[in-house]
Short mmCIF file of C-alpha atoms and ligand atoms in Angstrom, two decimals:
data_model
loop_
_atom_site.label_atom_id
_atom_site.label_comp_id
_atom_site.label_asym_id
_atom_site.label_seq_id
_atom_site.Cartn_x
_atom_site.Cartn_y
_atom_site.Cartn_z
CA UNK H 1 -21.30 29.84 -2.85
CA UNK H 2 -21.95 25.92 -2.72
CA UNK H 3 -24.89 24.95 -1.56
CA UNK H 4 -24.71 22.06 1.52
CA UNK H 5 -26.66 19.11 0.47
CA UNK H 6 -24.74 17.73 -3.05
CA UNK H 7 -23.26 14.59 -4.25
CA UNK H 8 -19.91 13.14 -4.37
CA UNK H 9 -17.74 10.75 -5.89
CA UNK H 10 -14.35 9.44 -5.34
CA UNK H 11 -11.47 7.36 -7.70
CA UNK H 12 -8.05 6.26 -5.95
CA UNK H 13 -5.12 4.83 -7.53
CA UNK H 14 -2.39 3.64 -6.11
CA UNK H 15 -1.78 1.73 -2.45
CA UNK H 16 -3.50 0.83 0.12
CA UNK H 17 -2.64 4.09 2.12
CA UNK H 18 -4.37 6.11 -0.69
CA UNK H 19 -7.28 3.30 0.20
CA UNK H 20 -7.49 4.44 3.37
CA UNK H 21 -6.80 8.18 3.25
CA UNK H 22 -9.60 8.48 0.28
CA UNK H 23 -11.97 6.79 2.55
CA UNK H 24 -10.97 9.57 5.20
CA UNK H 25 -12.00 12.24 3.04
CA UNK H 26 -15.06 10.50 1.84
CA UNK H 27 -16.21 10.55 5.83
CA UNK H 28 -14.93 14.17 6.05
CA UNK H 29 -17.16 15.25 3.08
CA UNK H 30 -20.22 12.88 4.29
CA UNK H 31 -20.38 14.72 8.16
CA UNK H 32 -20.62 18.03 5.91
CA UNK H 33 -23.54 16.57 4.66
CA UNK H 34 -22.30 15.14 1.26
CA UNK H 35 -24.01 12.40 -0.59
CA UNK H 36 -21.81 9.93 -1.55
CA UNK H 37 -21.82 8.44 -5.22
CA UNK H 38 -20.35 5.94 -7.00
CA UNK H 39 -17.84 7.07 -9.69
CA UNK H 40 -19.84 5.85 -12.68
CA UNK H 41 -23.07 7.66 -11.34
CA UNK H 42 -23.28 12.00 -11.78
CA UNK H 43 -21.55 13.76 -8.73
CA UNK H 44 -21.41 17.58 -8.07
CA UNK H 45 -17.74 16.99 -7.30
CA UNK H 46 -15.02 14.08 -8.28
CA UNK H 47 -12.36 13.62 -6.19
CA UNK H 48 -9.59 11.55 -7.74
CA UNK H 49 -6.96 10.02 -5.63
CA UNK H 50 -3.24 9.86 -7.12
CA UNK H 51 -0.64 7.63 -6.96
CA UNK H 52 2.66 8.51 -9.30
CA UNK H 53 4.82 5.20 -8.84
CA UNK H 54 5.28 4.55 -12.71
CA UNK H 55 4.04 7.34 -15.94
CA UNK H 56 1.27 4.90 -16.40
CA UNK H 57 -0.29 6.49 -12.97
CA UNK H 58 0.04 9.82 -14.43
CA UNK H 59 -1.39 8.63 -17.43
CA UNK H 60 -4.28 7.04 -16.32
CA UNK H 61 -5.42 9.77 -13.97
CA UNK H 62 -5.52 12.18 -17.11
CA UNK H 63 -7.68 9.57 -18.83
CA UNK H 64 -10.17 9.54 -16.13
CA UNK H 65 -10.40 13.35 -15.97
CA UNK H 66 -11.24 13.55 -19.69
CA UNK H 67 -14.06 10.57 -18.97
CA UNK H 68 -15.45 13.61 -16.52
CA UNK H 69 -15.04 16.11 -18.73
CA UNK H 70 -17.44 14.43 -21.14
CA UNK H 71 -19.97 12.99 -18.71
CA UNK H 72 -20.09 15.70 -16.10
CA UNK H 73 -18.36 19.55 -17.46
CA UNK H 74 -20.42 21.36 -15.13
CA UNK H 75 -19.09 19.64 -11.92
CA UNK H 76 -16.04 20.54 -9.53
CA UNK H 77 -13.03 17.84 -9.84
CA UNK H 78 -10.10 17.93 -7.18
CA UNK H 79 -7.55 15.83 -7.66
CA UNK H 80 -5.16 15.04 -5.06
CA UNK H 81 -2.48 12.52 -3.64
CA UNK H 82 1.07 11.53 -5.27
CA UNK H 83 1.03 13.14 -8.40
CA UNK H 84 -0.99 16.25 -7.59
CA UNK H 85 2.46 17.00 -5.01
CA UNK H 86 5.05 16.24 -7.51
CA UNK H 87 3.02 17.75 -10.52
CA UNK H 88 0.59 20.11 -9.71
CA UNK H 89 1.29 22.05 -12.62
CA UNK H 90 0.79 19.71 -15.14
CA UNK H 91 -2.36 18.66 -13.81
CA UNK H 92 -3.60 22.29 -13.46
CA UNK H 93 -3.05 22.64 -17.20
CA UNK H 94 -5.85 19.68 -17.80
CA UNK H 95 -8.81 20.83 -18.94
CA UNK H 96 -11.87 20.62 -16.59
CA UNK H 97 -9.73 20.41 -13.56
CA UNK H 98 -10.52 23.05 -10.42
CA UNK H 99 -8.72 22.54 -7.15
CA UNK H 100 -4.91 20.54 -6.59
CA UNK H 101 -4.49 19.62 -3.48
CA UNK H 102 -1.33 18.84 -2.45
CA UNK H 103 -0.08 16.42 0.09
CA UNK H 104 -0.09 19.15 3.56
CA UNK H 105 -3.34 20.19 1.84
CA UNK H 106 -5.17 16.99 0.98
CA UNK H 107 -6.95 17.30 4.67
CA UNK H 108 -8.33 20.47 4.04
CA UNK H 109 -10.70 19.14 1.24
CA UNK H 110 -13.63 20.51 3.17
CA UNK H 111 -12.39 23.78 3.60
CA UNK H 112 -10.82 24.21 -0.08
CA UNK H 113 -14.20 23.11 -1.82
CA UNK H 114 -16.18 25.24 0.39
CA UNK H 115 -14.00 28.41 -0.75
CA UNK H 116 -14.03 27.45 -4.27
CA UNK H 117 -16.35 29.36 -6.30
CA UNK H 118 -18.11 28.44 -10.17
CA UNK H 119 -15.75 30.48 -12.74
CA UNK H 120 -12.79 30.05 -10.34
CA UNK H 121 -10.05 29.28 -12.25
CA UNK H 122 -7.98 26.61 -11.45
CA UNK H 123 -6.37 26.58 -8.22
CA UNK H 124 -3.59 24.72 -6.69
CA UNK H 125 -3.02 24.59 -2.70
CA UNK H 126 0.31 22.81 -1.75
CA UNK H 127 3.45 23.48 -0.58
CA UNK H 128 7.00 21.99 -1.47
CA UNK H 129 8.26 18.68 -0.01
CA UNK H 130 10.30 19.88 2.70
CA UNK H 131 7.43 21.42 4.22
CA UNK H 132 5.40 18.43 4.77
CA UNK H 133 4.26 17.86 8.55
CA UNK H 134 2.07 16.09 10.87
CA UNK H 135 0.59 13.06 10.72
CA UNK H 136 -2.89 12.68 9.32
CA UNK H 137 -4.35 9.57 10.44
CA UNK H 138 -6.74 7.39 7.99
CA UNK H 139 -8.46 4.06 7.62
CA UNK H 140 -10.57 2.90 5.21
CA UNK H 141 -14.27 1.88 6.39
CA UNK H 142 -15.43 0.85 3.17
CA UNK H 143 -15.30 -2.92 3.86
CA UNK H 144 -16.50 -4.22 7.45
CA UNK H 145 -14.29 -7.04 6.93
CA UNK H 146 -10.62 -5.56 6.63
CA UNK H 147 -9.52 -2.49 7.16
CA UNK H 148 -6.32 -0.26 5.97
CA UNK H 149 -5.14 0.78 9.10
CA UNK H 150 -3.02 4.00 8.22
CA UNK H 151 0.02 4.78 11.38
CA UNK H 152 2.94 5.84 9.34
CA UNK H 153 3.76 8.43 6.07
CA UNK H 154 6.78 9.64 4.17
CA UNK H 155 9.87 8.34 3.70
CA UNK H 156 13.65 9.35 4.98
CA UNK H 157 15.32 7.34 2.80
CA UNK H 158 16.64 7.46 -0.37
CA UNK H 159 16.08 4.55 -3.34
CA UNK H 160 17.40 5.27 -6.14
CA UNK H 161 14.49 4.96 -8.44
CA UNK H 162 12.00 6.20 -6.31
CA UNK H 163 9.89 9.49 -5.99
CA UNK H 164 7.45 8.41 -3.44
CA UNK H 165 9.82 10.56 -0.41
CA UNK H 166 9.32 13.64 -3.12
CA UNK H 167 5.88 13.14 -3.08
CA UNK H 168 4.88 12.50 0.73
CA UNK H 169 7.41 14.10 2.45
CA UNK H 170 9.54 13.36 5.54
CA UNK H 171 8.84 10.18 7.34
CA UNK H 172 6.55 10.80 10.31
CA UNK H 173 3.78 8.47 12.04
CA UNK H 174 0.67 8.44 14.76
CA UNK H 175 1.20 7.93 18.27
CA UNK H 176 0.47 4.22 19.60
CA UNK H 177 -2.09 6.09 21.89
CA UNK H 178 -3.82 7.62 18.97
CA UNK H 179 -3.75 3.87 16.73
CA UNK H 180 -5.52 2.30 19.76
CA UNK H 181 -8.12 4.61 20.01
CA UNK H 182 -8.36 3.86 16.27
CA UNK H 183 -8.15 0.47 16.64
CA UNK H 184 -11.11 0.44 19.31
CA UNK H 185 -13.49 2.04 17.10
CA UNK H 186 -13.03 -0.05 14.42
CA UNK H 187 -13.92 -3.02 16.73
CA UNK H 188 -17.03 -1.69 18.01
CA UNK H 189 -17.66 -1.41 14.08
CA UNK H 190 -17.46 -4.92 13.88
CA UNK H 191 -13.99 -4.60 11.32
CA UNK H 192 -12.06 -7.92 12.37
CA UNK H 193 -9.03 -7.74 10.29
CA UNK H 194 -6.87 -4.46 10.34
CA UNK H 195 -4.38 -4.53 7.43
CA UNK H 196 -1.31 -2.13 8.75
CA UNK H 197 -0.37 0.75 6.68
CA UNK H 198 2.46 3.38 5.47
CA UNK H 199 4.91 4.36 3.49
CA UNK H 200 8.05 2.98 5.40
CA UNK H 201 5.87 1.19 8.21
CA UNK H 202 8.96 -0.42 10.23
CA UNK H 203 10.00 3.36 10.76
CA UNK H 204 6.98 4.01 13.20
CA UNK H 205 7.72 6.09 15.78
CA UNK H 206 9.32 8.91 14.81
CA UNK H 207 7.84 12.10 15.92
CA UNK H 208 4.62 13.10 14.07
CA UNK H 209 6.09 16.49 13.39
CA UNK H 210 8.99 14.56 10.66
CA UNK H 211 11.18 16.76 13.07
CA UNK H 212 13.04 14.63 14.95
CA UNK H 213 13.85 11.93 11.84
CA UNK H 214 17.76 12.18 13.72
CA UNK H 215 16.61 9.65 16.36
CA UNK H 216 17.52 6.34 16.17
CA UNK H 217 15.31 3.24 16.08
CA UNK H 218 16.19 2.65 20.12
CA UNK H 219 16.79 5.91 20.71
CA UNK H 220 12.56 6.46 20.00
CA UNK H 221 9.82 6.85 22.77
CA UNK H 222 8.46 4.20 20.41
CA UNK H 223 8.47 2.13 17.86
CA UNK H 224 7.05 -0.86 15.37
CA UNK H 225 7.62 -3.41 17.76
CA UNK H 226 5.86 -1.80 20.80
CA UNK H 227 2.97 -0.88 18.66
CA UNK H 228 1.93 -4.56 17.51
CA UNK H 229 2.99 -5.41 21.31
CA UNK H 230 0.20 -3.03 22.02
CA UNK H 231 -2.48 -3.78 19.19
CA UNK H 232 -2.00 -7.33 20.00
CA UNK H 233 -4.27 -6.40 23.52
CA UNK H 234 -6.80 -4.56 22.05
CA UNK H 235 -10.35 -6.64 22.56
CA UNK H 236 -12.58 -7.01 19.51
CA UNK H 237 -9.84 -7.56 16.65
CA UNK H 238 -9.23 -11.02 15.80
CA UNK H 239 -6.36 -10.45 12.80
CA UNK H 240 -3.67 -7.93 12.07
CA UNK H 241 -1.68 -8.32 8.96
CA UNK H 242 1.74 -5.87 8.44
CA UNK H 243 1.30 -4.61 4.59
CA UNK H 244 5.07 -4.12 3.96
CA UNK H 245 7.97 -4.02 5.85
CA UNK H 246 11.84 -3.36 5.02
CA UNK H 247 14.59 -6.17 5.37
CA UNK H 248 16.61 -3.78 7.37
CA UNK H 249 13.64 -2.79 9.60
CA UNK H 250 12.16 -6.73 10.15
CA UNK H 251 13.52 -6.82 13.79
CA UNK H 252 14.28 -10.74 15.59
CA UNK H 253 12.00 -9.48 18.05
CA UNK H 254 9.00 -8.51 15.39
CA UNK H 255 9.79 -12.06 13.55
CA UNK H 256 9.53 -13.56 17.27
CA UNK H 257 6.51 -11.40 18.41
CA UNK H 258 4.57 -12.28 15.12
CA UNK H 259 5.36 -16.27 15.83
CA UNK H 260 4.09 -16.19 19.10
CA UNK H 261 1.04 -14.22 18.54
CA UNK H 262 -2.45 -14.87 17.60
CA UNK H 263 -3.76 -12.30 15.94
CA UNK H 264 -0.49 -11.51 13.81
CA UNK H 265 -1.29 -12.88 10.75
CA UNK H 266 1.07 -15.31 10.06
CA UNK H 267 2.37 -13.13 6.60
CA UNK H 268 5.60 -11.26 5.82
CA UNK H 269 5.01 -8.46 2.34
CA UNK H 270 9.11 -7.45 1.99
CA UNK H 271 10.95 -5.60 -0.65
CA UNK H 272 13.37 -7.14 -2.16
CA UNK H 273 13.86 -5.40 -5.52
CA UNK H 274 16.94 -7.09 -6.84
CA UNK H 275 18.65 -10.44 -6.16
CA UNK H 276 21.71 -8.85 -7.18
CA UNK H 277 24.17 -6.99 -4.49
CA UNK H 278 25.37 -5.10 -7.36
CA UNK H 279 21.84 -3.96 -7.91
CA UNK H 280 20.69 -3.16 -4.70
CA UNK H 281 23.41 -0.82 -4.41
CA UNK H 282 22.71 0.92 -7.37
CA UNK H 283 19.09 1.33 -6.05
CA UNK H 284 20.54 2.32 -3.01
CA UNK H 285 18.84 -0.09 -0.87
CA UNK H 286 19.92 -0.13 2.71
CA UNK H 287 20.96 -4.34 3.04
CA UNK H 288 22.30 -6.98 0.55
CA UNK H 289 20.77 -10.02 -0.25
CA UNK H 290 22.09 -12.07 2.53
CA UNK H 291 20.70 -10.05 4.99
CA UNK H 292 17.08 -10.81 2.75
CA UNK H 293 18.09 -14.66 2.76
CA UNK H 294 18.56 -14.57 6.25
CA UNK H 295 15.30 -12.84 7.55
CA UNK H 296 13.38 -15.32 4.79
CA UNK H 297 15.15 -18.39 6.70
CA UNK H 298 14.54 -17.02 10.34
CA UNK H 299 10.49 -16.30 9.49
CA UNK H 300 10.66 -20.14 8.47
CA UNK H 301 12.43 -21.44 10.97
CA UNK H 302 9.65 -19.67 13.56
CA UNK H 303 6.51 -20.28 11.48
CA UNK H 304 7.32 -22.76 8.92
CA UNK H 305 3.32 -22.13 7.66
CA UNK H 306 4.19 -18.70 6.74
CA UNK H 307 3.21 -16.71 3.56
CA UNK H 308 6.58 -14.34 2.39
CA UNK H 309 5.41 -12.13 -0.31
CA UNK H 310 8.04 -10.32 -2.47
CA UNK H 311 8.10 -7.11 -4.03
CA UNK H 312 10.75 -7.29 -7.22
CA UNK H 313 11.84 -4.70 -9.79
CA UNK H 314 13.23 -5.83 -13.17
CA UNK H 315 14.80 -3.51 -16.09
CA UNK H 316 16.90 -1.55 -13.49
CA UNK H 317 19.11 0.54 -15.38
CA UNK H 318 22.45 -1.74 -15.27
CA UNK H 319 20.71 -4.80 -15.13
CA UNK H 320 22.64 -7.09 -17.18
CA UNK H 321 21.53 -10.39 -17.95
CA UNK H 322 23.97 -11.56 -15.17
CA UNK H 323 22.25 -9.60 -12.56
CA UNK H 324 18.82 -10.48 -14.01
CA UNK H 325 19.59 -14.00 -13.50
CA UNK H 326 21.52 -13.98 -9.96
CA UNK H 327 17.96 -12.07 -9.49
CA UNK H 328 15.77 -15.43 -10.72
CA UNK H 329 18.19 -17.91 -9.45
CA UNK H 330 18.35 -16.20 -5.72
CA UNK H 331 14.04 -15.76 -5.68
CA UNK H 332 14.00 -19.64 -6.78
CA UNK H 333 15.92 -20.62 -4.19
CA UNK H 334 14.48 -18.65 -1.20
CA UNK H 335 11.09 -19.93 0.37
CA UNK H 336 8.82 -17.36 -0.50
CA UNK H 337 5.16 -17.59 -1.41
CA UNK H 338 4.70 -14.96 -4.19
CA UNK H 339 6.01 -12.38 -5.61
CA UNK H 340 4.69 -8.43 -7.14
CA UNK H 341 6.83 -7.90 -9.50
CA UNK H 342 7.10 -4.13 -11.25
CA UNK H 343 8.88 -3.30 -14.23
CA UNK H 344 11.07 -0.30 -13.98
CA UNK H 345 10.14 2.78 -14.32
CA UNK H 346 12.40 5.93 -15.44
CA UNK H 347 10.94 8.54 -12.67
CA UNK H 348 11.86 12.50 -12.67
CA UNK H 349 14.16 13.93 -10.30
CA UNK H 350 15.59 10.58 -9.71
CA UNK H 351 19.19 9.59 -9.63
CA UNK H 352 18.48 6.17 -11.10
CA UNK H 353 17.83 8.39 -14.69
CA UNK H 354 21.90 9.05 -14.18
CA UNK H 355 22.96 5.22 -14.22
CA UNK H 356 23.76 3.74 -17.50
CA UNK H 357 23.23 1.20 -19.39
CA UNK H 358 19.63 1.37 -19.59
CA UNK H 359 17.96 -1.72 -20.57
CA UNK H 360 15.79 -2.06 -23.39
CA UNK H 361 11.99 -2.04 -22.94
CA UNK H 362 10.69 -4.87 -24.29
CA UNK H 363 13.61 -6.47 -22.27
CA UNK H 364 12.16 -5.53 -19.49
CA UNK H 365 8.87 -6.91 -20.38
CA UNK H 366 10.73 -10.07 -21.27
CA UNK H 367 12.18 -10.16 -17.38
CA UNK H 368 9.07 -9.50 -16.07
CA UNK H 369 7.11 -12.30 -17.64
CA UNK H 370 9.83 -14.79 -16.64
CA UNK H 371 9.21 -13.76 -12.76
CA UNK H 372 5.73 -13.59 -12.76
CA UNK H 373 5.94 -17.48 -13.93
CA UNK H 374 7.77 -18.14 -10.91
CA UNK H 375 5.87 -16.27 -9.07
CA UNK H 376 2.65 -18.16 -10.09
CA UNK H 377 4.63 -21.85 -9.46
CA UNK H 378 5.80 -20.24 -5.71
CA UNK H 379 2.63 -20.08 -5.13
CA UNK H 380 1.07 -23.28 -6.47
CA UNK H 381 3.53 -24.75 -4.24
CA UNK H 382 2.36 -22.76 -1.86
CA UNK H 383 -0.96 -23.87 -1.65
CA UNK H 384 0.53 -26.93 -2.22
CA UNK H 385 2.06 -27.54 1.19
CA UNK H 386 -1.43 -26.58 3.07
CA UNK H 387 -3.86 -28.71 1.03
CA UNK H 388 -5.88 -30.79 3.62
CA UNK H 389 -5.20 -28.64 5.92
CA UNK H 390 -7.58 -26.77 8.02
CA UNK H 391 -6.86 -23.15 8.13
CA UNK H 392 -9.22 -20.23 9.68
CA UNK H 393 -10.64 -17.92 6.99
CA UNK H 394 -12.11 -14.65 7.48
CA UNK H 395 -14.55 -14.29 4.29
CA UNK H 396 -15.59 -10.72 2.59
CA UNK H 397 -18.82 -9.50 2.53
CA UNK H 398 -19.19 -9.38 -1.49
CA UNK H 399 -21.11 -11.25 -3.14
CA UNK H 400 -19.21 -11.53 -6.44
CA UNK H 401 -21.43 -13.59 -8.84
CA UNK H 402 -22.84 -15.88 -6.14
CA UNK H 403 -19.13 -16.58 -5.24
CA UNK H 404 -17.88 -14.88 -2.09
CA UNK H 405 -13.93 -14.78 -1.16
CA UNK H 406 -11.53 -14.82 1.82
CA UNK H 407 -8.05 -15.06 3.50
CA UNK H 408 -6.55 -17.93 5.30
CA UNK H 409 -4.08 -16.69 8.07
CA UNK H 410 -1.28 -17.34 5.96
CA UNK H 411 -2.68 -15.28 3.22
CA UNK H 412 -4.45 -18.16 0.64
CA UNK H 413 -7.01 -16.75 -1.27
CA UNK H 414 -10.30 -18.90 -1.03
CA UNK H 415 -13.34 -18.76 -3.28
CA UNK H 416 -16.73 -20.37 -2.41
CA UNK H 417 -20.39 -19.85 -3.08
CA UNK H 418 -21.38 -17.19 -0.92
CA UNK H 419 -23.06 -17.86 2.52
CA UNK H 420 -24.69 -14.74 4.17
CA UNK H 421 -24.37 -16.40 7.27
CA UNK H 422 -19.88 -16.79 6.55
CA UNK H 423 -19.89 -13.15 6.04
CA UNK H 424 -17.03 -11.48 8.09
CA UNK H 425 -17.01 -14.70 10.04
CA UNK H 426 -13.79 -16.96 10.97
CA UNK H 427 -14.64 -20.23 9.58
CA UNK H 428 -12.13 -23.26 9.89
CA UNK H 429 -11.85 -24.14 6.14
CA UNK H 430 -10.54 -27.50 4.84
CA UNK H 431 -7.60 -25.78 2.44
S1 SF4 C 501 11.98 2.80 1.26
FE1 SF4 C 501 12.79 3.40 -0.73
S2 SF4 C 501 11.32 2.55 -2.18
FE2 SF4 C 501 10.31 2.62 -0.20
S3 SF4 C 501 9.24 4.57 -0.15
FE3 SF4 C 501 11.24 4.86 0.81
S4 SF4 C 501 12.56 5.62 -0.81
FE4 SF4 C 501 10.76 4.68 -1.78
#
């Protein structure tokens, strides 16, 4: 049996929902009397964090579970998240490796490691996909100054190229109730930027049971829009930002809310993928790219000021240089900010491996490179259009090198040397 007072350490890959659920555990682990370690010092246990978006995920995961192997063979690793649902197998068959958690199982840490006895061999607690439920709500504490803000999980829909539904299960979210009480402690905490999280965030509301996923946005006791209506009251928080949001699901009324408010960050993260209609309905995206064009011109119309990032995929399978370059010639045109732009990925299970031709890999790379320079000249233009201008900046606690960083509102990145006293202060800052 383990004794109570031991060390641990955790490694998460992947998005800021991982962010937030890792630092969940980390606080489970800590009020069972765990002393938390950082990942390059010796911990009793390692608990790694996965993400399984592209092989690279799955690849780098193994490489950090051989770095424990060789440092610390003795100690207890758990890996959990994305990858540990979709392949706990695999992972089980990595040597050094104890418990799998799986995604209905990742909550139970406490209880798993507490079972888990030296000589054990490896075990692996999950279920299948299907069986997902409830809602396990998360943020991450590790930084005063913003916090992932976790109200939403899984997915109901179906991209072609994706496994992330396979992986965390129906979609399903917290109660508004619950997210305020949330949101109130991490004000008397001091946090005063909450960064909101999920997997399909403008889907909030359906049940937290993934039962009811049949209801319709209006059909819902509630929904996106009423939950910022109702964070936007809460005393103590002076920012929110939304982390992603789909075309489809960017309501008039959340564009309109968000213009009028003043803690909504003035900042729009939305998927795009493809600038190609042909495209999108390969990926089986649920809008074309007018729709995309539209909710771009809308968001400037309301808040001319406003950051639009863009998430892009190049390489889709059927990507001919036709589509790749309706793709480039529709992102130069729109007023966006910046882009994150991911190279596709081929993906088990996934009916994207069934669509033909597929392009070339250093293709691919080739694509990529040519949006990532327009990405970087969006965003010098960016800046551009708010030098001189004085914008409020909420600066980080770290002290990187003597420098110390922060966000405007509209999402510019400002370094300066670091002040003590500017630390998780608002400062009106001369862009
Ligand atoms: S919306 Fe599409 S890409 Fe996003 S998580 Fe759901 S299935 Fe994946």
């Amino acid at each position: 049996m383990m004794n109570s007072k031991r060390t641990v350490a955790f490694h998460t890959l992947g998005c800021k929902l991982n962010f937030s659920e890792t630092s969940t555990l980390s606080r489970m682990l800590e009020s069972e009397g765990y002393e938390k370690k950082s990942f390059d010092d010796f911990a009793d246990v390692y608990v790694i964090n996965t993400c399984s978006v592209t092989d690279n995920a799955d690849k780098e995961c193994r490489q950090i579970i051989r770095r424990i192997q060789r440092k610390a063979p003795e100690s207890l690793v758990v890996i959990t998240g994305c990858y540990a649902q979709l392949k706990p197998k695999e992972i089980a068959e990595i040597p050094g490796v104890d418990l799998v958690l799986g995604a209905s199982e990742k909550f139970n840490i406490v209880k798993h490691i507490s079972e888990w006895n030296k000589g054990d061999s490896t075990k692996i607690c999950s279920c299948d996909t299907e069986d997902i439920s409830g809602f396990n709500a998360s943020f991450s504490a590790h930084d005063r100054t913003r916090t992932f803000l976790k109200v939403q999980d899984g997915c109901d829909y179906n991209c072609s190229y994706c496994t992330i539904p396979m992986a965390r299960g129906k979609s399903r979210s917290d109660s508004i109730t619950n997210v305020l009480k949330n949101t109130e402690e991490l004000a008397t905490k001091g946090v005063k930027e909450i960064v909101l999280t999920g997997v399909n965030l403008g889907d909030f509301g359906k049940g937290n049971d993934g039962v009811n996923t049949s209801v319709s946005i209006n059909q819902r006791e509630e929904n996106f829009y009423e939950l910022i209506q109702a964070l936007d009251e809460v005393k103590g928080i002076e920012r929110y930002r939304i982390s992603s949001i789909e075309p489809n699901l960017l309501t008039n009324d959340i564009i309109t809310f968000v213009a009028n408010s003043k803690k909504f960050m003035p900042h729009f993260h939305i998927p795009l993928q493809s600038g190609s209609n042909h495209i999108l309905k390969l990926m089986r995206r649920r809008y074309l790219r007018e729709l995309y064009a539209e909710r771009v011109t809308l968001i400037k119309q309301l808040i001319p000021h406003c950051s639009i990032g863009v998430d892009v995929i190049v390489g889709f399978p059927g990507e001919t240089e036709e589509c790749f370059q309706e793709t480039k010639n529709f992102l130069h045109n729109l007023d966006i900010s910046y882009l994150h732009v991911f190279t596709y990925s081929e993906r088990a299970n996934t009916v994207a491996l069934d669509i033909k031709p597929i392009v070339p890999i250093h293709i691919r790379h080739e694509r990529n490179k040519i949006l990532r320079n327009l990405s970087y000249m969006k965003s010098q233009y960016f800046t551009e259009q708010h030098r001189e201008q004085t914008r409020k900046v909420l600066f980080e606690t770290s002290d990187k090198n003597g420098m110390m960083e922060g966000y405007t509102d509209n999402y510019i990145r400002i370094t300066t040397p670091f002040r003590q006293e500017w630390v998780n202060e608002i400062i009106d800052w001369k862009v």
